[in-house]
Amino acid sequence: MRQWDLQSMVLPGFICLILFSYIPMYGVIIAFKEFDIFQGIGASPWVGFYHFNLFFESPELNMVMRNTIIISTLKLVLIFPAPIILALLLNEIRHNGFKRFIQTATYLPHFISWVIVSGLVFSLLSVESGSLNYLLEKLGIIDKPINWLSMPKYFYSILLSASMWKEIGFSSIVYLAAIAGINPGLYEAAEIDGAGRFRKMFSVTLPCIAPVVIIFLILSIGNLLSAGFEDILTLTNNGKNGTLTNVAEVLDTYVYRVGLSEQRYSFATAVGLFKSIINVVLLVAANTIAKRVGGNSLW
């Protein structure tokens, strides 16, 4: 009876998963059809791998894949470790009031939509009244205001900074929870051995949360080709900032632009399916490597 009570709590989530995740998968078959919105999915003619070949022969393929891999890799290398470092530092703060203030200040940006965040970024980097240009001019670092968002060389820095500011606090919650579960006796034993705060951090805290870090690293690698959508779309002014297209167009924004703007639904679905297949391959590979090397894995 108790087991049934527990399993019944999972039932609503399982039903939602079936309704909203598995049943819509039926629509993936339009990647192999010439989808006509008036004929419907069933009556549209089959075209096999025509749309996949069209994407692989597209002159935009190299640009889109290059931008996707660069942005994904930068996010993995720079943004993934940031919540871990924040959690480690928060764990060392002994003043509870200051600790709660830092936690609240870093959590709040997660609940702000990317539309508002991009508005803040535009305001901060504005040529006419941007605070950053004003500050740099007063410090004598620049002679005249810089139009940061029209220069491709600054785009990755702006994107990564905004993404890190928005998500670093919320992403650190799971690592703080893992740290809270560490046996205090381990710290006491380390203190008896003469370990300082940094030694305890590297010799006790990090090894204890390593399984959680590896799990999230596997998930991040399995999502590597999902370089971003809302953040890139809003920071490029819904894709209208043409000067940033060569560095900002990634698979997700490409699917949005081609699929919805140009109404090429079958082509966009083929590109999206290609991305999903690559992500699954990366996930399985990362999980296999992690299992063989460290013994931690998703399955």
PDB file of N, CA and C in Angstrom, residues 123-126 129-139 142 146 148 158:
ATOM      1  N   SER A 123      20.677  48.775 -22.318  1.00  0.00           N
ATOM      2  CA  SER A 123      20.764  50.042 -21.589  1.00  0.00           C
ATOM      3  C   SER A 123      22.176  50.275 -21.053  1.00  0.00           C
ATOM      4  N   LEU A 124      22.783  49.215 -20.531  1.00  0.00           N
ATOM      5  CA  LEU A 124      24.134  49.333 -19.959  1.00  0.00           C
ATOM      6  C   LEU A 124      25.171  49.661 -21.035  1.00  0.00           C
ATOM      7  N   LEU A 125      24.973  49.085 -22.238  1.00  0.00           N
ATOM      8  CA  LEU A 125      25.977  49.239 -23.304  1.00  0.00           C
ATOM      9  C   LEU A 125      25.591  50.290 -24.340  1.00  0.00           C
ATOM     10  N   SER A 126      24.551  51.049 -24.067  1.00  0.00           N
ATOM     11  CA  SER A 126      24.088  52.048 -25.027  1.00  0.00           C
ATOM     12  C   SER A 126      25.177  53.065 -25.360  1.00  0.00           C
ATOM     13  N   SER A 129      23.710  56.718 -23.731  1.00  0.00           N
ATOM     14  CA  SER A 129      23.603  56.891 -22.277  1.00  0.00           C
ATOM     15  C   SER A 129      24.046  55.656 -21.501  1.00  0.00           C
ATOM     16  N   GLY A 130      24.816  54.793 -22.120  1.00  0.00           N
ATOM     17  CA  GLY A 130      25.255  53.565 -21.456  1.00  0.00           C
ATOM     18  C   GLY A 130      26.215  53.825 -20.313  1.00  0.00           C
ATOM     19  N   SER A 131      25.980  53.157 -19.193  1.00  0.00           N
ATOM     20  CA  SER A 131      26.829  53.366 -18.014  1.00  0.00           C
ATOM     21  C   SER A 131      28.265  52.923 -18.262  1.00  0.00           C
ATOM     22  N   LEU A 132      28.437  51.844 -19.043  1.00  0.00           N
ATOM     23  CA  LEU A 132      29.790  51.332 -19.266  1.00  0.00           C
ATOM     24  C   LEU A 132      30.625  52.333 -20.069  1.00  0.00           C
ATOM     25  N   ASN A 133      30.045  52.869 -21.140  1.00  0.00           N
ATOM     26  CA  ASN A 133      30.775  53.858 -21.936  1.00  0.00           C
ATOM     27  C   ASN A 133      31.096  55.093 -21.101  1.00  0.00           C
ATOM     28  N   TYR A 134      30.131  55.528 -20.266  1.00  0.00           N
ATOM     29  CA  TYR A 134      30.332  56.705 -19.417  1.00  0.00           C
ATOM     30  C   TYR A 134      31.494  56.475 -18.448  1.00  0.00           C
ATOM     31  N   LEU A 135      31.500  55.275 -17.831  1.00  0.00           N
ATOM     32  CA  LEU A 135      32.551  54.957 -16.856  1.00  0.00           C
ATOM     33  C   LEU A 135      33.928  54.898 -17.522  1.00  0.00           C
ATOM     34  N   LEU A 136      34.001  54.226 -18.678  1.00  0.00           N
ATOM     35  CA  LEU A 136      35.293  54.088 -19.362  1.00  0.00           C
ATOM     36  C   LEU A 136      35.812  55.433 -19.866  1.00  0.00           C
ATOM     37  N   GLU A 137      34.898  56.315 -20.270  1.00  0.00           N
ATOM     38  CA  GLU A 137      35.312  57.646 -20.704  1.00  0.00           C
ATOM     39  C   GLU A 137      35.849  58.463 -19.527  1.00  0.00           C
ATOM     40  N   LYS A 138      35.183  58.364 -18.387  1.00  0.00           N
ATOM     41  CA  LYS A 138      35.632  59.100 -17.202  1.00  0.00           C
ATOM     42  C   LYS A 138      36.990  58.605 -16.719  1.00  0.00           C
ATOM     43  N   LEU A 139      37.221  57.284 -16.880  1.00  0.00           N
ATOM     44  CA  LEU A 139      38.513  56.718 -16.459  1.00  0.00           C
ATOM     45  C   LEU A 139      39.605  56.954 -17.497  1.00  0.00           C
ATOM     46  N   ILE A 142      38.715  54.970 -22.858  1.00  0.00           N
ATOM     47  CA  ILE A 142      38.288  55.153 -24.252  1.00  0.00           C
ATOM     48  C   ILE A 142      38.065  56.640 -24.509  1.00  0.00           C
ATOM     49  N   ILE A 146      31.661  53.386 -27.426  1.00  0.00           N
ATOM     50  CA  ILE A 146      31.765  52.224 -28.323  1.00  0.00           C
ATOM     51  C   ILE A 146      30.399  51.579 -28.471  1.00  0.00           C
ATOM     52  N   TRP A 148      29.033  48.583 -28.540  1.00  0.00           N
ATOM     53  CA  TRP A 148      29.481  47.225 -28.215  1.00  0.00           C
ATOM     54  C   TRP A 148      28.697  46.157 -28.971  1.00  0.00           C
ATOM     55  N   ILE A 158      29.907  39.497 -24.168  1.00  0.00           N
ATOM     56  CA  ILE A 158      28.624  40.012 -23.666  1.00  0.00           C
ATOM     57  C   ILE A 158      27.658  38.864 -23.381  1.00  0.00           C
TER      58      ILE A 158
END
